[in-house]
Coordinates of C-alpha atoms and ligand atoms in Angstrom, one line a residue:
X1 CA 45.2 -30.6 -101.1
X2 CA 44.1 -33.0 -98.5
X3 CA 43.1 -30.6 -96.1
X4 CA 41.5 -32.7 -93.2
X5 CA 44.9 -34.1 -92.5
X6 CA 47.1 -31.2 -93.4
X7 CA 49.9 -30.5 -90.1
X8 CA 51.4 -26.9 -89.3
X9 CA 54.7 -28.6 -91.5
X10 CA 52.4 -30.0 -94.6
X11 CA 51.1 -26.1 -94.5
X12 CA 54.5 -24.7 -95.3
X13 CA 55.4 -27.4 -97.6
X14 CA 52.5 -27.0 -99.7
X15 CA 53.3 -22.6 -99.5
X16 CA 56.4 -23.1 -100.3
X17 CA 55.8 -25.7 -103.4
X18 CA 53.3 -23.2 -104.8
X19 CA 50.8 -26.0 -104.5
X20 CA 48.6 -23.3 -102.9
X21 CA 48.5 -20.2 -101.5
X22 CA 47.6 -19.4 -98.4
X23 CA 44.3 -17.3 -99.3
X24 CA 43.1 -20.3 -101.4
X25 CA 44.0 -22.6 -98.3
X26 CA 42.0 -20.1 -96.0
X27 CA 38.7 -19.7 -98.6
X28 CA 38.4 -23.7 -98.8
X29 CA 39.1 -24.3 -95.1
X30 CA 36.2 -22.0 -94.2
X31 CA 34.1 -23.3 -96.6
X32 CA 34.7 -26.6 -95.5
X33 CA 34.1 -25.4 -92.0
X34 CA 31.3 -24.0 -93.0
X35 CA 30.0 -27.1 -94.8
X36 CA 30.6 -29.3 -91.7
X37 CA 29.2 -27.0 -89.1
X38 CA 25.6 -28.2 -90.6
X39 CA 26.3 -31.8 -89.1
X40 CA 28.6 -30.7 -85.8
X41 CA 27.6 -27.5 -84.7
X42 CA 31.8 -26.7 -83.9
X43 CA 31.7 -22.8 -84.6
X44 CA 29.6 -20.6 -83.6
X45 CA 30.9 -17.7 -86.3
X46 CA 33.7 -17.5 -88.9
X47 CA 35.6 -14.9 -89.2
X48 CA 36.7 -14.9 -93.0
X49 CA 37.3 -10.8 -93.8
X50 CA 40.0 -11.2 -90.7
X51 CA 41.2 -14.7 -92.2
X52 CA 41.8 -13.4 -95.7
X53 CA 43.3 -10.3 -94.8
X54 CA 45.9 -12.2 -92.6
X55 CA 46.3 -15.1 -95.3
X56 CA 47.1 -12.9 -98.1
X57 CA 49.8 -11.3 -95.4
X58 CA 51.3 -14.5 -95.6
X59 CA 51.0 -14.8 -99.5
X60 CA 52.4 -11.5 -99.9
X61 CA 55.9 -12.5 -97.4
X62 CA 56.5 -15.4 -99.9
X63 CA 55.7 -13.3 -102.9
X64 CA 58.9 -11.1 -101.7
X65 CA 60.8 -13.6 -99.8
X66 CA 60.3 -13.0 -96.8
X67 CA 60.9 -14.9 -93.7
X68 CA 57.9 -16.9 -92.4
X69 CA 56.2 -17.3 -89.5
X70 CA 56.4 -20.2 -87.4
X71 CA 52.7 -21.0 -88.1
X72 CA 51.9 -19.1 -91.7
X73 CA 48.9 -20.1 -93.3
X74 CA 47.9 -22.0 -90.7
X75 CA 44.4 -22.1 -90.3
X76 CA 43.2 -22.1 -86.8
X77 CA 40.2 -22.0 -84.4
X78 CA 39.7 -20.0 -81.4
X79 CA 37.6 -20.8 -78.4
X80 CA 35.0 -18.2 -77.9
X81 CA 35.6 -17.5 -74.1
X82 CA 38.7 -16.1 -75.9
X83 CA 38.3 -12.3 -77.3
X84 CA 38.9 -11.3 -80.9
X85 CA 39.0 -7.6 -81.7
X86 CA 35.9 -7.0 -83.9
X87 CA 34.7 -10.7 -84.1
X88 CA 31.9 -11.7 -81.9
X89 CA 33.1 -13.3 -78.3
X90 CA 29.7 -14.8 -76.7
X91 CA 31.5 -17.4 -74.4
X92 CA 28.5 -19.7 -75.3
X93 CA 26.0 -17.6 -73.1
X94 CA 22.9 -15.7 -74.0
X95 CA 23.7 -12.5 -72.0
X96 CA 27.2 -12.1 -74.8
X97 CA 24.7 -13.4 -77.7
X98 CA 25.9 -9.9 -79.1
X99 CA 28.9 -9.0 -77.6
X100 CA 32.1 -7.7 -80.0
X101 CA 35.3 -7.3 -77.9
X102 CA 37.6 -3.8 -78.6
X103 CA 40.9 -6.1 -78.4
X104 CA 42.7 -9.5 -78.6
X105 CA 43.5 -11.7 -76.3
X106 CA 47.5 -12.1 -76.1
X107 CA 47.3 -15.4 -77.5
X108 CA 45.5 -14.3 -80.9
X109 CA 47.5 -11.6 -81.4
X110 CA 50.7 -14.0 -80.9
X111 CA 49.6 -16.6 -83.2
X112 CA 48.4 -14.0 -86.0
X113 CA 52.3 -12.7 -85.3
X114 CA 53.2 -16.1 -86.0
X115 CA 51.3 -16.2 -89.7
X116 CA 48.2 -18.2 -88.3
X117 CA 44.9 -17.3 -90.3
X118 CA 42.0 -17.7 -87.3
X119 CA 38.9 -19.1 -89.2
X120 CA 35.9 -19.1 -86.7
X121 CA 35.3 -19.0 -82.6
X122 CA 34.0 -22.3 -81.8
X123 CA 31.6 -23.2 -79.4
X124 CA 31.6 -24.3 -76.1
X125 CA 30.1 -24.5 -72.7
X126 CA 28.7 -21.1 -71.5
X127 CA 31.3 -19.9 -69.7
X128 CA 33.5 -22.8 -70.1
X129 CA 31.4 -24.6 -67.7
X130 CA 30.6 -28.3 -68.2
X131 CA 31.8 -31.1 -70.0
X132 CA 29.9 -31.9 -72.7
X133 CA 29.2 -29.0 -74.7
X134 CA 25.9 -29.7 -74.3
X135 CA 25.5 -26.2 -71.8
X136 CA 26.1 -24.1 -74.9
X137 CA 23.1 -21.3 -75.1
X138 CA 23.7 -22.3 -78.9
X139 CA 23.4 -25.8 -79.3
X140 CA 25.8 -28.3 -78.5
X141 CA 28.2 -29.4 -80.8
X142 CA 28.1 -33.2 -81.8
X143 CA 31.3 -35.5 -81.9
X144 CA 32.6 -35.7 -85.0
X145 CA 33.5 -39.4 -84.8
X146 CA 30.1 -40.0 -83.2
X147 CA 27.6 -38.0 -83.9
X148 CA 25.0 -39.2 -81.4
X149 CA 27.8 -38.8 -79.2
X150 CA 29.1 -35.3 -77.1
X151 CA 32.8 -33.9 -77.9
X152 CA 33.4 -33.4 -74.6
X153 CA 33.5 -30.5 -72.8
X154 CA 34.0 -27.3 -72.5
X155 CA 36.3 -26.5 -75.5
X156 CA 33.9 -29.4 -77.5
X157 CA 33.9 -26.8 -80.8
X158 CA 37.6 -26.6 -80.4
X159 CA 38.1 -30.6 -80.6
X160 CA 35.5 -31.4 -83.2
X161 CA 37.2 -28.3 -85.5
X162 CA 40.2 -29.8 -85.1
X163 CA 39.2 -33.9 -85.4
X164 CA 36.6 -32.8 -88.3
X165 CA 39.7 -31.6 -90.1
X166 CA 38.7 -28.0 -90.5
X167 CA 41.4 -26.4 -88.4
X168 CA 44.8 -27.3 -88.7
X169 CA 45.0 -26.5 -84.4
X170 CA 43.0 -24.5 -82.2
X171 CA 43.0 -22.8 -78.9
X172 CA 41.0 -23.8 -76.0
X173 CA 40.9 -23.3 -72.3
X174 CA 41.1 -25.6 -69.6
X175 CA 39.8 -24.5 -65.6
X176 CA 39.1 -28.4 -64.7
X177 CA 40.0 -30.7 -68.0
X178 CA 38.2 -28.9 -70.6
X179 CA 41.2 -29.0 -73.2
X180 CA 42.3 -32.6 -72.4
X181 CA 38.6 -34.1 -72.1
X182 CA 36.9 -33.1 -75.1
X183 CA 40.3 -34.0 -77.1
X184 CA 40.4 -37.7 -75.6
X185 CA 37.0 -37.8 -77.0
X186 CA 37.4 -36.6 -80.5
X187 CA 40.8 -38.5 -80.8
X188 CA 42.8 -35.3 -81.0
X189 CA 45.8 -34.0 -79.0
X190 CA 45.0 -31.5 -76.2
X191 CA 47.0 -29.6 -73.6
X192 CA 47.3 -27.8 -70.2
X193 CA 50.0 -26.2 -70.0
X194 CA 51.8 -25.1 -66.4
X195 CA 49.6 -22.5 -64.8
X196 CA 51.2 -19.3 -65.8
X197 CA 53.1 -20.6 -68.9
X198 CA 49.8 -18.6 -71.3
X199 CA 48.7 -15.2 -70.6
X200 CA 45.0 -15.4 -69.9
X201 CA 44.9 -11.4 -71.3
X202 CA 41.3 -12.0 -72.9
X203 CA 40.4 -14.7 -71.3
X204 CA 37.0 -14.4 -70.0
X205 CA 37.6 -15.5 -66.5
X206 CA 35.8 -18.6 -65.0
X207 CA 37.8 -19.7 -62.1
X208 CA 41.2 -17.5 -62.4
X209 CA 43.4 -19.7 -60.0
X210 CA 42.6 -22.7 -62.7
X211 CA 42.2 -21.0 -65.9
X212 CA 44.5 -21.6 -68.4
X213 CA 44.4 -21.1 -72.3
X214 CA 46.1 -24.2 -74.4
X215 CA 46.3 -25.8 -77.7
X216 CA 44.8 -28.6 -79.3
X217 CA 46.1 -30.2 -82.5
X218 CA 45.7 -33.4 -84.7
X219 CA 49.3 -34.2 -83.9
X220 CA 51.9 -33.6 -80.9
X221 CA 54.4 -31.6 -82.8
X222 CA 51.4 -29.7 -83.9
X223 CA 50.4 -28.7 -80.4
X224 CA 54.0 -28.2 -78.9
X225 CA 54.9 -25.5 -82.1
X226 CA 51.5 -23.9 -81.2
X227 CA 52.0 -23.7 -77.6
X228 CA 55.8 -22.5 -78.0
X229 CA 54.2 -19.7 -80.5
X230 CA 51.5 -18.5 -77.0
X231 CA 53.4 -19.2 -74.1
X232 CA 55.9 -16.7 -72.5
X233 CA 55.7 -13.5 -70.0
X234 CA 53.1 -11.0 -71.2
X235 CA 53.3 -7.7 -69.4
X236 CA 49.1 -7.3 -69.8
X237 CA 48.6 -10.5 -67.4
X238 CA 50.5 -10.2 -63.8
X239 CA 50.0 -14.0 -63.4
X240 CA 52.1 -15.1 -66.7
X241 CA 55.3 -16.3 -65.4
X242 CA 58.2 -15.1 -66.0
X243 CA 59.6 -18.5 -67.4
X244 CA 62.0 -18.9 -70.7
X245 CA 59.9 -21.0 -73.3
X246 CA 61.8 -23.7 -75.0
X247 CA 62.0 -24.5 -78.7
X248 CA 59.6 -27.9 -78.0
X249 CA 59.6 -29.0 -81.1
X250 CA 63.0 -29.1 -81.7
X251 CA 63.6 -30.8 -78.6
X252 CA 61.3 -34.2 -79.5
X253 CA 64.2 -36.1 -80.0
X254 CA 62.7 -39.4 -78.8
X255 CA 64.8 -39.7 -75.9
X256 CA 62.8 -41.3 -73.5
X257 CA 64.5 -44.2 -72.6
X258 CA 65.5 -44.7 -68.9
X259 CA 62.6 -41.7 -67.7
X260 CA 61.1 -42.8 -64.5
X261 CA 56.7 -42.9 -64.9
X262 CA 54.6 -43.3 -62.2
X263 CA 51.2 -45.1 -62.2
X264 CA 48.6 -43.3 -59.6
X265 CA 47.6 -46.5 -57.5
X266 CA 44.2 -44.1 -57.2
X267 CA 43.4 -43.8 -60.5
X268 CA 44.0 -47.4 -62.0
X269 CA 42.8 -49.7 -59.1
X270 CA 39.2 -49.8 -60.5
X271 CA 40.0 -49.2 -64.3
X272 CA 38.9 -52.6 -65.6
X273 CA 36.8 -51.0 -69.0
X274 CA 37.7 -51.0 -72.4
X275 CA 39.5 -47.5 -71.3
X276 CA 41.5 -49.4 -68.9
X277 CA 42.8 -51.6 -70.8
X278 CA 43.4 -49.3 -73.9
X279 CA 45.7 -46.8 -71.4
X280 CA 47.7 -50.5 -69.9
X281 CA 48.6 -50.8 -73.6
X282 CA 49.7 -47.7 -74.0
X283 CA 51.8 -48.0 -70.7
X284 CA 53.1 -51.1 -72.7
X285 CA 54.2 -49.3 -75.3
X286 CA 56.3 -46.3 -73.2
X287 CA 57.7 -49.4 -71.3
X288 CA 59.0 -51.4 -74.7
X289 CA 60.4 -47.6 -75.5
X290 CA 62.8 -48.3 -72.2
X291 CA 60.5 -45.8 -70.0
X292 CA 60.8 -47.6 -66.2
X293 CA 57.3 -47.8 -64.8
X294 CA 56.4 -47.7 -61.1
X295 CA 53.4 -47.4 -59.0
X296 CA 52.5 -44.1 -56.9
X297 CA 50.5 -42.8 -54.4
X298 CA 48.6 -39.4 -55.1
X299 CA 46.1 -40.2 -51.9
X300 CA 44.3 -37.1 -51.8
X301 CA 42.6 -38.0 -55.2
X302 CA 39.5 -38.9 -53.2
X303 CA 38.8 -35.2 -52.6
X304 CA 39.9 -33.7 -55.4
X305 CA 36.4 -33.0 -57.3
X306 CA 34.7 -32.1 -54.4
X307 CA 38.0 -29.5 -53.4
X308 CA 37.8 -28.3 -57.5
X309 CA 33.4 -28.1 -57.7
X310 CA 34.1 -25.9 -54.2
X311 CA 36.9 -23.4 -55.2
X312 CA 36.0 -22.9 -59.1
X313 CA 32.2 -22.4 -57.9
X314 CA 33.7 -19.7 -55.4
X315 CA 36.1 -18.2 -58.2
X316 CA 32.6 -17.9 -60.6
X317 CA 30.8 -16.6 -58.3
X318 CA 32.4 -13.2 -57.8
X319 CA 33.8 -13.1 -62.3
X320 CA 30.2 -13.7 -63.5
X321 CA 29.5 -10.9 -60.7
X322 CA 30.7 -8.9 -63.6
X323 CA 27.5 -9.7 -65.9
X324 CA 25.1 -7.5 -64.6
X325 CA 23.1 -5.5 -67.4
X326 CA 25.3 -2.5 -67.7
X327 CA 29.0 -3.8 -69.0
X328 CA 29.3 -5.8 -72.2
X329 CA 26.1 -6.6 -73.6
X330 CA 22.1 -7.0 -73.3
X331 CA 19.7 -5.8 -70.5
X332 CA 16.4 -7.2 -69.7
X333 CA 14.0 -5.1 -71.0
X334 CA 11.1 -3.2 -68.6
X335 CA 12.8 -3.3 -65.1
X336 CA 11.7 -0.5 -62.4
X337 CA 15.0 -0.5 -60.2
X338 CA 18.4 -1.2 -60.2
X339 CA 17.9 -4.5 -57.8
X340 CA 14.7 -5.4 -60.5
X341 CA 17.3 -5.0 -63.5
X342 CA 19.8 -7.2 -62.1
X343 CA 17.6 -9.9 -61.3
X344 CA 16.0 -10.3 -64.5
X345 CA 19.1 -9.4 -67.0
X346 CA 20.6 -12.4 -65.0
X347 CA 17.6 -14.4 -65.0
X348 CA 17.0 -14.3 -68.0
X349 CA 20.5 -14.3 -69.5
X350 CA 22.3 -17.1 -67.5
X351 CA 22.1 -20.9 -68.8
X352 CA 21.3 -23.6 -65.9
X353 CA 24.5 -25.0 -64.9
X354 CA 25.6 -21.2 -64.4
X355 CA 23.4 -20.3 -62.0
X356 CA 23.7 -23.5 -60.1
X357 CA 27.3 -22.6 -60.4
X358 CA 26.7 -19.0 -58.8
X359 CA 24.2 -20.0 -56.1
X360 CA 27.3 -23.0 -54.8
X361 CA 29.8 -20.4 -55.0
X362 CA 28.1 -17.5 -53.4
X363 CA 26.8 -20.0 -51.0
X364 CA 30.4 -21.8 -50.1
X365 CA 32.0 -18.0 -49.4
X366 CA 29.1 -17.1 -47.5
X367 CA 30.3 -15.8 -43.9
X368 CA 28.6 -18.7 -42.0
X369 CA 30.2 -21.6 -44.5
X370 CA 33.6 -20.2 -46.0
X371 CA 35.9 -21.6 -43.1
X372 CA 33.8 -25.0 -43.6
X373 CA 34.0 -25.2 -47.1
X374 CA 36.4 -22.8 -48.9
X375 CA 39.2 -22.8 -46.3
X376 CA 38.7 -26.4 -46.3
X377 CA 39.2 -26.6 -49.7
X378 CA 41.9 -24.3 -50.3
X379 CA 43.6 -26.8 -47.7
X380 CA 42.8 -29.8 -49.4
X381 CA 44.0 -28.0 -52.7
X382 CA 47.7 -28.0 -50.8
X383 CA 47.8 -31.5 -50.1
X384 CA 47.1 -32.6 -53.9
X385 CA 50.2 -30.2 -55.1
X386 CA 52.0 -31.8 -52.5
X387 CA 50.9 -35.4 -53.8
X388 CA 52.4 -34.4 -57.1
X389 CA 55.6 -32.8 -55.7
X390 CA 56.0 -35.6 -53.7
X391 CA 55.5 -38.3 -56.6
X392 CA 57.8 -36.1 -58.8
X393 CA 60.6 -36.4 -56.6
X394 CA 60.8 -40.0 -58.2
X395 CA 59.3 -40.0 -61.0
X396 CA 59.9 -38.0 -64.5
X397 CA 56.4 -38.1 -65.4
X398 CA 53.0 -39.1 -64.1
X399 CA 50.1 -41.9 -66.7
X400 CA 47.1 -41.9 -65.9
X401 CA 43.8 -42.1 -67.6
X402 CA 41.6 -38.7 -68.9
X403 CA 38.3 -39.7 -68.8
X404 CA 37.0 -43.1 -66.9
X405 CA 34.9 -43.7 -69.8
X406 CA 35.1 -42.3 -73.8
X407 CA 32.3 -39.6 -75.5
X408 CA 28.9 -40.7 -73.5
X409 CA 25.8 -39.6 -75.4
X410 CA 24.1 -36.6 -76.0
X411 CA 21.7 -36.3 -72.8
X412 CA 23.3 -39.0 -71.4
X413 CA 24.1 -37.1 -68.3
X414 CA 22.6 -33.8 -68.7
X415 CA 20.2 -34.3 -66.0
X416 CA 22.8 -35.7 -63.5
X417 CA 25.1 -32.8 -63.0
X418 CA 26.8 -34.4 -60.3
X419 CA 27.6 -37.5 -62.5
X420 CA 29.0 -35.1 -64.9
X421 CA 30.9 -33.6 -62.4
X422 CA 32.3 -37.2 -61.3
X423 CA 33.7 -37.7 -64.4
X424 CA 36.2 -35.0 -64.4
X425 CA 37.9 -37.2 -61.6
X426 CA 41.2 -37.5 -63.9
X427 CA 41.8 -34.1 -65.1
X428 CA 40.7 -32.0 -62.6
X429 CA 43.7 -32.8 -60.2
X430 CA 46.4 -31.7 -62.5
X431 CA 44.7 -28.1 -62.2
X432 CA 44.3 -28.1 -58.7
X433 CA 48.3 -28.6 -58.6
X434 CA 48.9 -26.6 -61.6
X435 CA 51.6 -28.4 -63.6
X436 CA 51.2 -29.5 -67.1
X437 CA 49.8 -32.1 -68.4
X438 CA 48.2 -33.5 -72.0
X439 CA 45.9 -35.7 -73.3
X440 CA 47.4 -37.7 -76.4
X441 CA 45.4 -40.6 -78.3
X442 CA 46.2 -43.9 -77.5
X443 CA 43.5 -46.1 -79.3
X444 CA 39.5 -46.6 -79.7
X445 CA 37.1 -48.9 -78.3
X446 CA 35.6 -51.9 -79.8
X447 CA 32.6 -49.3 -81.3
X448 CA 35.5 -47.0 -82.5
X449 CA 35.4 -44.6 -79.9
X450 CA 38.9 -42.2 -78.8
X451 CA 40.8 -42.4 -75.9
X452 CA 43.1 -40.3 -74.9
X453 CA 46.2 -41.1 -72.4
X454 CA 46.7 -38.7 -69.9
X455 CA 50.7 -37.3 -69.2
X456 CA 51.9 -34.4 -66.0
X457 CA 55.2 -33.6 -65.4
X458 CA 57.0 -31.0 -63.1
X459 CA 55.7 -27.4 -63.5
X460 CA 57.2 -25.9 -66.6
X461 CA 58.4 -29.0 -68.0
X462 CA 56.2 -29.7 -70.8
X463 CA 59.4 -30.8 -72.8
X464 CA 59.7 -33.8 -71.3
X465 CA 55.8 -34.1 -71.3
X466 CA 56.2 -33.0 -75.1
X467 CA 58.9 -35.7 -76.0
X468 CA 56.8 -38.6 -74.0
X469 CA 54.0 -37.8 -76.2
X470 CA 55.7 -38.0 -79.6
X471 CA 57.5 -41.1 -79.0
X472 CA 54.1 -42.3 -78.2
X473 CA 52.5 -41.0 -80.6
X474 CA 55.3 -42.4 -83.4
X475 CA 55.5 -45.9 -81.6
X476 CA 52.1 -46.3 -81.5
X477 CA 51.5 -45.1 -85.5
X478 CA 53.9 -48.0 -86.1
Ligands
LIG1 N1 34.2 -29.9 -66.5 C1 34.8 -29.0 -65.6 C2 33.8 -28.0 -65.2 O1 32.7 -28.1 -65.6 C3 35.9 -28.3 -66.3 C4 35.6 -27.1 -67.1 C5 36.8 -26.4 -67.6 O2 37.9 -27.0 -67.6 N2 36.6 -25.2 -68.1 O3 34.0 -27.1 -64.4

């Protein structure tokens, strides 16, 4: 078996053929995984006793001729902001270094319901915060196609596991373009989906009017069968929408001729790099598929990372409140009172970037400075979603860029958090307005670096998102 490139369908072919079974699928993925991890850093555990046991489910349903899971045998990756019963969760952070959640997240315990076999947690920015993996308490993970090179960030683990060929898909989360970032970099598919469409049940929260949990996958049928398998009302999370999921795989027909794309004047007037002109190419190719291209307006693109670095600050603020010494996991050692404990379990636990992240947040709440800043930016958050409603009144879908520049190198930016912070300038507006949107690969640089092509549509319509992708995705293979 050719297991880097093996896709959700190859999986079931190969079951079904005999050619293996899913516990021999499951033992050679993780020892792949754990084979690679020496060069990449992607997990930060396996899981193989809850692997097997859920593999040889699957061997046993063919064995009796069963019906079959949408994704049986599938080996897949999981995040680890995302909770897994009796497998360690750290979220990347020290203060979780031992933490074992009592439950799954709704989206593990839908895709084991689907057959999938979940190898490993993979690493990540603590707390989801960053993008470059490189805030990890653990190490950050190196790109697979570049190793002196990050995978993007936060769900970098998730992208590398997936472009390194040890998951079939994975699951990662996405509060400001941490799904869609790291996959333009590793040359995978990534996506958002509409705010709402995932339960976030065992999700650890980061900023919980942005979070969302999506897939990422080597191909776009890949990611729309995984999403389809997650998505849907889930009674444990108030904000999952109430929303009927379509079958998206079935519905990538390739009819895409005659949909109406919009090209953000904001985001393309100073894109003259080799991205640049790797995403015009792309928009070449949608146009020779009969898509009609015009260009749009989203003018309140100027203030969209300062709006997002405001509110997701605020929103961290008060859920890493919630790490304090006496929930979840590790105390600092030797404190005389309660204030004293506090202080140093989060000194001592808390990474960098989070703390910087708690002292904006607490500061832009703060009585003297909320109107100024976090009423401003809630305000400022209204006019984006209205740029989108407004350019999706004539448009079917919106292209744009993910990243202004491919996979930087490691330390590159470290040091400069608000260049790093500038550089979620594409993605972070489609969170703010919270419709879908995807990163899909549309080519490498001259020093063979991805780049991934950004898509949004209309809340809840990632099947048109979905259908865009794959007639891209099959054009360009051409
Ligand atoms: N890079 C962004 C941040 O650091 C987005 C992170 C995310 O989407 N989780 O906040």
């Amino acid at each position: 078996m050719d297991i880097p490139f093996l896709t959700i369908d190859s999986v079931r072919e190969g079951l079904l053929a005999r050619s293996f079974s899913a516990a021999e699928l499951a033992a050679e993925m993780l020892r792949l995984a754990e084979a690679a991890n020496a060069a990449t850093n992607a997990y930060l555990h396996f899981s193989p006793d809850r692997a097997l046991a859920a593999a040889r489910l699957v061997d046993e349903k063919i064995a009796h001729g069963e019906e079959l899971g949408p994704l049986a045998g599938v080996p897949v990756a999981i995040k680890d902001v995302i909770v897994t019963k009796d497998v360690r969760t750290t979220c990347g952070s020290r203060l979780l270094a031992d933490y074992t959640p009592p439950y799954d997240a709704t989206a593990v315990t839908r895709l084991e319901a689907a057959g999938a076999v979940i190898i490993g947690k993979t690493n990540c920015d603590e707390f989801a915060m960053g993008s470059s993996n490189e805030n990890s308490a653990f190490g950050p993970v190196r790109n697979p196609v570049a190793p002196d090179r990050v995978p993007g960030g936060s769900s970098g683990g998730s992208a590398a596991a997936v472009a390194q060929g040890t998951a079939v898909a994975a699951l990662g989360s996405d509060t400001g373009g941490s799904i869609r970032q790291p996959a333009s970099f590793c040359g995978v598919v990534g996506v958002t989906p509409t705010y709402g469409r995932v339960s976030r049940y065992g999700l650890t929260a980061f900023a919980s009017s942005l979070d969302h949990i999506g897939p990422l996958a080597r191909t776009v049928k890949d990611s729309a069968t995984v999403l389809g398998v997650i998505a849907g009302r889930d009674p444990c999370d108030s904000t999952s929408a109430d929303a009927p999921v379509p079958d998206y795989p079935s519905l990538l027909d390739g009819k895409v001729k005659g949909l109406k794309l919009g090209l953000p004047r904001e985001y393309l007037k100073d894109l003259t790099s080799e991205t640049g002109e790797l995403i015009f190419r792309a928009i070449d190719v949608l146009k020779s598929l009969g898509c009609e291209v015009r260009e749009i307006s989203l003018p309140a693109t100027d203030y969209a990372v300062a709006c997002y670095y405001i509110i997701a600050t605020a929103e961290a603020s008060s859920n890493l409140a919630r790490y304090d010494g006496v929930r979840y996991t590790s105390r600092a050692a030797g404190s005389e009172t309660l204030a004293d404990m506090y202080r140093s379990t989060r000194g001592e636990g808390f990474g960098a970037e989070c703390k910087r992240r708690i002292m904006l947040g607490t500061y832009v709440l703060s009585a003297g400075y909320y109107d100024a800043y976090y009423l401003k930016a809630q305000k400022v958050r209204a006019l984006v979603a209205r740029d989108f409603a407004r350019a999706f009144s004539e448009v079917d879908a919106v292209v744009t860029p993910v990243s202004p520049f491919p996979a930087f190198k490691l330390g590159e930016k470290v040091n400069d958090p608000l260049a790093m912070y500038l550089s979620d300038i594409y993605t972070i507006t489609g969170d703010l307005a919270g419709i879908p949107c995807m990163s899909v690969p549309c080519g490498r640089t001259a020093e063979g670096l991805p780049v991934g092509m950004q898509l949004l549509t209309r809340h809840f319509d990632e099947t048109t998102m979905f259908r865009l992708a794959d007639a891209f995705e099959k054009a360009a293979a051409r």
